[in-house]
């Protein structure tokens, strides 16, 4: 799908290392919180579950921050991203079962928001959602970009807020504000994720059918 990078995980299983590692950039200070970054690119991860049927691309395990790992899953051209102390924990979190109705994919960069003690409390990741009402060449849907804010332990791991990239001039800063203000007090299962900042087409596509 145009503009919607999907991975062919089974083919990578023999190429990826048995251990995982990460490279982080220096923190960028902002109001007591800071950010570091990790990657979910194939070279930074290892296959956790090879894909089965053609529409199932499997799952891969990527290093995170402070002993946490990131699990990325893909089924039927839709992805989910979760975080935990290990593969089993991450796979059991609400985020592991959360995706969107349109075909979608994530980018490789994960931003970790850290508190003043250096403990991660949220991640921010860019997603691409296929817009079936906006077709490009060959009749393929163009994609709309959205930043997803996800809360981290202690407590459950789930989506907190959605930031429409096109509708917000400083979308990354808006997403950091959402993480800093909402993530730590967000109650998964009780509170519902919603657009933060100015809504747009991407956040409209994220709404439940």
mmCIF file of C-alpha atoms in Angstrom:
data_model
loop_
_atom_site.group_PDB
_atom_site.id
_atom_site.type_symbol
_atom_site.label_atom_id
_atom_site.label_comp_id
_atom_site.label_asym_id
_atom_site.label_seq_id
_atom_site.Cartn_x
_atom_site.Cartn_y
_atom_site.Cartn_z
ATOM 1 C CA UNK A 1 0.000 0.000 0.000
ATOM 2 C CA UNK A 2 1.383 3.374 -1.046
ATOM 3 C CA UNK A 3 2.790 5.363 1.848
ATOM 4 C CA UNK A 4 2.013 2.524 4.264
ATOM 5 C CA UNK A 5 5.299 0.706 5.065
ATOM 6 C CA UNK A 6 4.588 -2.885 6.123
ATOM 7 C CA UNK A 7 7.151 -5.457 7.228
ATOM 8 C CA UNK A 8 7.666 -8.953 5.983
ATOM 9 C CA UNK A 9 8.671 -10.444 9.299
ATOM 10 C CA UNK A 10 9.072 -14.127 8.430
ATOM 11 C CA UNK A 11 11.828 -13.265 5.972
ATOM 12 C CA UNK A 12 13.636 -11.318 8.656
ATOM 13 C CA UNK A 13 13.656 -14.094 11.216
ATOM 14 C CA UNK A 14 16.932 -15.553 9.997
ATOM 15 C CA UNK A 15 18.575 -12.163 9.656
ATOM 16 C CA UNK A 16 17.922 -10.565 13.007
ATOM 17 C CA UNK A 17 20.209 -11.073 16.032
ATOM 18 C CA UNK A 18 19.162 -13.121 19.029
ATOM 19 C CA UNK A 19 19.796 -10.171 21.332
ATOM 20 C CA UNK A 20 18.373 -6.686 21.068
ATOM 21 C CA UNK A 21 19.970 -3.334 21.707
ATOM 22 C CA UNK A 22 19.064 0.321 21.382
ATOM 23 C CA UNK A 23 20.700 3.637 20.696
ATOM 24 C CA UNK A 24 19.324 6.661 22.489
ATOM 25 C CA UNK A 25 19.931 10.344 21.852
ATOM 26 C CA UNK A 26 20.615 12.820 24.625
ATOM 27 C CA UNK A 27 17.521 13.974 26.519
ATOM 28 C CA UNK A 28 15.822 17.183 25.410
ATOM 29 C CA UNK A 29 14.723 19.043 28.534
ATOM 30 C CA UNK A 30 11.223 20.514 28.674
ATOM 31 C CA UNK A 31 9.501 21.615 31.912
ATOM 32 C CA UNK A 32 11.152 18.919 34.033
ATOM 33 C CA UNK A 33 10.331 16.095 31.627
ATOM 34 C CA UNK A 34 12.679 14.885 28.935
ATOM 35 C CA UNK A 35 12.712 12.658 25.867
ATOM 36 C CA UNK A 36 14.885 9.823 24.651
ATOM 37 C CA UNK A 37 14.354 7.727 21.553
ATOM 38 C CA UNK A 38 14.474 4.097 20.510
ATOM 39 C CA UNK A 39 13.825 2.268 17.257
ATOM 40 C CA UNK A 40 11.473 -0.437 16.035
ATOM 41 C CA UNK A 41 13.332 -0.820 12.735
ATOM 42 C CA UNK A 42 14.016 -4.467 11.816
ATOM 43 C CA UNK A 43 17.753 -4.161 12.486
ATOM 44 C CA UNK A 44 17.045 -3.052 16.082
ATOM 45 C CA UNK A 45 14.591 -5.841 16.875
ATOM 46 C CA UNK A 46 14.139 -9.576 16.720
ATOM 47 C CA UNK A 47 11.199 -11.625 15.557
ATOM 48 C CA UNK A 48 9.073 -12.741 18.497
ATOM 49 C CA UNK A 49 6.438 -14.590 16.481
ATOM 50 C CA UNK A 50 6.790 -15.284 12.754
ATOM 51 C CA UNK A 51 3.772 -14.531 10.623
ATOM 52 C CA UNK A 52 1.381 -17.298 9.668
ATOM 53 C CA UNK A 53 -1.358 -16.629 7.130
ATOM 54 C CA UNK A 54 -0.696 -14.082 4.348
ATOM 55 C CA UNK A 55 -2.514 -11.362 6.284
ATOM 56 C CA UNK A 56 -0.520 -12.106 9.463
ATOM 57 C CA UNK A 57 2.944 -10.535 9.500
ATOM 58 C CA UNK A 58 3.711 -11.639 13.036
ATOM 59 C CA UNK A 59 5.273 -9.819 15.961
ATOM 60 C CA UNK A 60 8.682 -8.402 16.738
ATOM 61 C CA UNK A 61 10.384 -7.451 19.985
ATOM 62 C CA UNK A 62 12.373 -4.245 20.307
ATOM 63 C CA UNK A 63 14.445 -2.723 23.133
ATOM 64 C CA UNK A 64 13.029 0.166 25.083
ATOM 65 C CA UNK A 65 13.997 2.279 28.056
ATOM 66 C CA UNK A 66 14.611 1.393 31.715
ATOM 67 C CA UNK A 67 14.267 -2.347 31.157
ATOM 68 C CA UNK A 68 11.064 -2.102 29.112
ATOM 69 C CA UNK A 69 10.567 -3.672 25.684
ATOM 70 C CA UNK A 70 8.301 -2.732 22.794
ATOM 71 C CA UNK A 71 6.200 -5.362 21.033
ATOM 72 C CA UNK A 72 4.926 -4.495 17.545
ATOM 73 C CA UNK A 73 2.280 -6.750 16.042
ATOM 74 C CA UNK A 74 0.745 -6.774 12.589
ATOM 75 C CA UNK A 75 -2.427 -8.517 11.454
ATOM 76 C CA UNK A 76 -4.483 -7.806 8.335
ATOM 77 C CA UNK A 77 -2.364 -4.728 7.499
ATOM 78 C CA UNK A 78 -3.094 -3.204 10.902
ATOM 79 C CA UNK A 79 -0.525 -2.767 13.654
ATOM 80 C CA UNK A 80 -0.563 -2.548 17.423
ATOM 81 C CA UNK A 81 2.231 -1.431 19.754
ATOM 82 C CA UNK A 82 2.591 -2.360 23.402
ATOM 83 C CA UNK A 83 5.217 -2.053 26.136
ATOM 84 C CA UNK A 84 6.138 -4.232 29.107
ATOM 85 C CA UNK A 85 8.963 -5.770 31.107
ATOM 86 C CA UNK A 86 9.030 -8.676 28.673
ATOM 87 C CA UNK A 87 7.200 -10.066 25.663
ATOM 88 C CA UNK A 88 4.548 -11.833 27.754
ATOM 89 C CA UNK A 89 3.733 -8.781 29.850
ATOM 90 C CA UNK A 90 3.593 -6.438 26.869
ATOM 91 C CA UNK A 91 1.349 -8.839 24.936
ATOM 92 C CA UNK A 92 -1.161 -8.887 27.797
ATOM 93 C CA UNK A 93 -1.586 -5.098 27.990
ATOM 94 C CA UNK A 94 -4.630 -3.290 26.540
ATOM 95 C CA UNK A 95 -2.379 -1.546 24.001
ATOM 96 C CA UNK A 96 -1.499 -4.914 22.469
ATOM 97 C CA UNK A 97 -5.135 -5.299 21.409
ATOM 98 C CA UNK A 98 -5.617 -1.731 20.221
ATOM 99 C CA UNK A 99 -5.404 -0.650 16.597
ATOM 100 C CA UNK A 100 -7.608 1.325 14.200
ATOM 101 C CA UNK A 101 -10.243 0.488 11.616
ATOM 102 C CA UNK A 102 -8.338 1.670 8.521
ATOM 103 C CA UNK A 103 -5.206 -0.121 7.340
ATOM 104 C CA UNK A 104 -2.351 1.408 9.307
ATOM 105 C CA UNK A 105 1.316 1.239 10.214
ATOM 106 C CA UNK A 106 3.739 2.898 12.601
ATOM 107 C CA UNK A 107 7.039 4.626 11.957
ATOM 108 C CA UNK A 108 10.270 3.242 13.417
ATOM 109 C CA UNK A 109 10.978 5.944 16.009
ATOM 110 C CA UNK A 110 9.576 5.706 19.530
ATOM 111 C CA UNK A 111 9.827 8.784 21.764
ATOM 112 C CA UNK A 112 9.963 8.029 25.492
ATOM 113 C CA UNK A 113 8.849 10.706 27.934
ATOM 114 C CA UNK A 114 10.807 10.588 31.187
ATOM 115 C CA UNK A 115 10.015 12.204 34.511
ATOM 116 C CA UNK A 116 12.526 14.196 36.536
ATOM 117 C CA UNK A 117 14.004 10.979 37.936
ATOM 118 C CA UNK A 118 14.548 9.565 34.463
ATOM 119 C CA UNK A 119 11.666 7.057 34.666
ATOM 120 C CA UNK A 120 9.570 6.611 31.506
ATOM 121 C CA UNK A 121 5.853 7.306 31.862
ATOM 122 C CA UNK A 122 4.681 7.502 28.237
ATOM 123 C CA UNK A 123 5.688 6.840 24.656
ATOM 124 C CA UNK A 124 4.811 8.790 21.527
ATOM 125 C CA UNK A 125 4.814 7.198 18.087
ATOM 126 C CA UNK A 126 3.741 8.349 14.623
ATOM 127 C CA UNK A 127 1.116 6.291 12.829
ATOM 128 C CA UNK A 128 -0.100 6.329 9.214
ATOM 129 C CA UNK A 129 -3.796 5.636 8.647
ATOM 130 C CA UNK A 130 -5.170 4.808 5.215
ATOM 131 C CA UNK A 131 -7.906 7.212 4.107
ATOM 132 C CA UNK A 132 -10.252 5.356 1.781
ATOM 133 C CA UNK A 133 -12.017 8.617 0.952
ATOM 134 C CA UNK A 134 -8.801 10.179 -0.377
ATOM 135 C CA UNK A 135 -7.477 8.046 -3.197
ATOM 136 C CA UNK A 136 -4.169 8.617 -4.935
ATOM 137 C CA UNK A 137 -2.587 7.095 -8.004
ATOM 138 C CA UNK A 138 -3.911 3.705 -8.957
ATOM 139 C CA UNK A 139 -6.857 4.139 -6.638
ATOM 140 C CA UNK A 140 -4.779 3.492 -3.533
ATOM 141 C CA UNK A 141 -5.738 5.430 -0.398
ATOM 142 C CA UNK A 142 -3.455 8.191 0.760
ATOM 143 C CA UNK A 143 -2.424 8.091 4.402
ATOM 144 C CA UNK A 144 -3.000 10.562 7.216
ATOM 145 C CA UNK A 145 -0.459 10.956 10.015
ATOM 146 C CA UNK A 146 -1.256 10.891 13.709
ATOM 147 C CA UNK A 147 0.836 10.840 16.894
ATOM 148 C CA UNK A 148 -0.329 8.291 19.461
ATOM 149 C CA UNK A 149 0.433 8.858 23.148
ATOM 150 C CA UNK A 150 0.554 5.653 25.222
ATOM 151 C CA UNK A 151 0.867 5.481 29.022
ATOM 152 C CA UNK A 152 3.362 3.129 30.665
ATOM 153 C CA UNK A 153 3.607 1.182 33.967
ATOM 154 C CA UNK A 154 3.040 1.356 36.837
ATOM 155 C CA UNK A 155 -0.515 0.515 35.854
ATOM 156 C CA UNK A 156 -1.813 -0.657 32.514
ATOM 157 C CA UNK A 157 -0.390 0.282 29.097
ATOM 158 C CA UNK A 158 -2.955 1.895 26.802
ATOM 159 C CA UNK A 159 -3.561 4.744 24.387
ATOM 160 C CA UNK A 160 -4.102 8.097 26.064
ATOM 161 C CA UNK A 161 -4.372 10.709 23.311
ATOM 162 C CA UNK A 162 -4.243 11.212 19.555
ATOM 163 C CA UNK A 163 -2.626 14.236 17.890
ATOM 164 C CA UNK A 164 -3.444 15.011 14.273
ATOM 165 C CA UNK A 165 -0.165 15.934 12.567
ATOM 166 C CA UNK A 166 -1.682 18.003 9.750
ATOM 167 C CA UNK A 167 -4.046 19.919 12.039
ATOM 168 C CA UNK A 168 -1.399 20.930 14.593
ATOM 169 C CA UNK A 169 1.534 23.059 13.513
ATOM 170 C CA UNK A 170 3.767 21.818 16.338
ATOM 171 C CA UNK A 171 2.344 18.306 16.563
ATOM 172 C CA UNK A 172 5.335 16.814 18.382
ATOM 173 C CA UNK A 173 5.162 19.465 21.089
ATOM 174 C CA UNK A 174 1.410 18.983 21.388
ATOM 175 C CA UNK A 175 1.916 15.230 21.839
ATOM 176 C CA UNK A 176 4.526 15.820 24.540
ATOM 177 C CA UNK A 177 2.104 18.134 26.316
ATOM 178 C CA UNK A 178 -0.585 15.446 26.151
ATOM 179 C CA UNK A 179 1.814 12.858 27.555
ATOM 180 C CA UNK A 180 3.008 15.121 30.366
ATOM 181 C CA UNK A 181 -0.474 16.248 31.378
ATOM 182 C CA UNK A 182 -2.543 13.100 30.911
ATOM 183 C CA UNK A 183 -0.553 9.873 30.897
ATOM 184 C CA UNK A 184 0.249 9.406 34.576
ATOM 185 C CA UNK A 185 -3.315 10.035 35.724
ATOM 186 C CA UNK A 186 -5.020 8.141 32.912
ATOM 187 C CA UNK A 187 -7.090 5.101 33.965
ATOM 188 C CA UNK A 188 -7.068 2.479 31.225
ATOM 189 C CA UNK A 189 -10.501 0.949 30.735
ATOM 190 C CA UNK A 190 -12.221 3.853 32.467
ATOM 191 C CA UNK A 191 -10.821 6.868 30.643
ATOM 192 C CA UNK A 192 -11.104 6.914 26.855
ATOM 193 C CA UNK A 193 -8.354 8.149 24.506
ATOM 194 C CA UNK A 194 -9.368 11.193 22.506
ATOM 195 C CA UNK A 195 -7.913 13.862 20.229
ATOM 196 C CA UNK A 196 -5.605 16.368 21.902
ATOM 197 C CA UNK A 197 -4.996 19.740 20.296
ATOM 198 C CA UNK A 198 -6.835 20.495 17.066
ATOM 199 C CA UNK A 199 -8.705 17.499 15.597
ATOM 200 C CA UNK A 200 -8.343 16.618 11.936
ATOM 201 C CA UNK A 201 -8.830 13.894 9.371
ATOM 202 C CA UNK A 202 -6.378 11.490 11.046
ATOM 203 C CA UNK A 203 -8.091 11.709 14.419
ATOM 204 C CA UNK A 204 -11.452 11.285 12.678
ATOM 205 C CA UNK A 205 -10.140 8.056 11.139
ATOM 206 C CA UNK A 206 -9.043 6.871 14.587
ATOM 207 C CA UNK A 207 -12.566 7.022 15.991
ATOM 208 C CA UNK A 208 -14.300 3.667 16.611
ATOM 209 C CA UNK A 209 -16.568 2.515 13.793
#
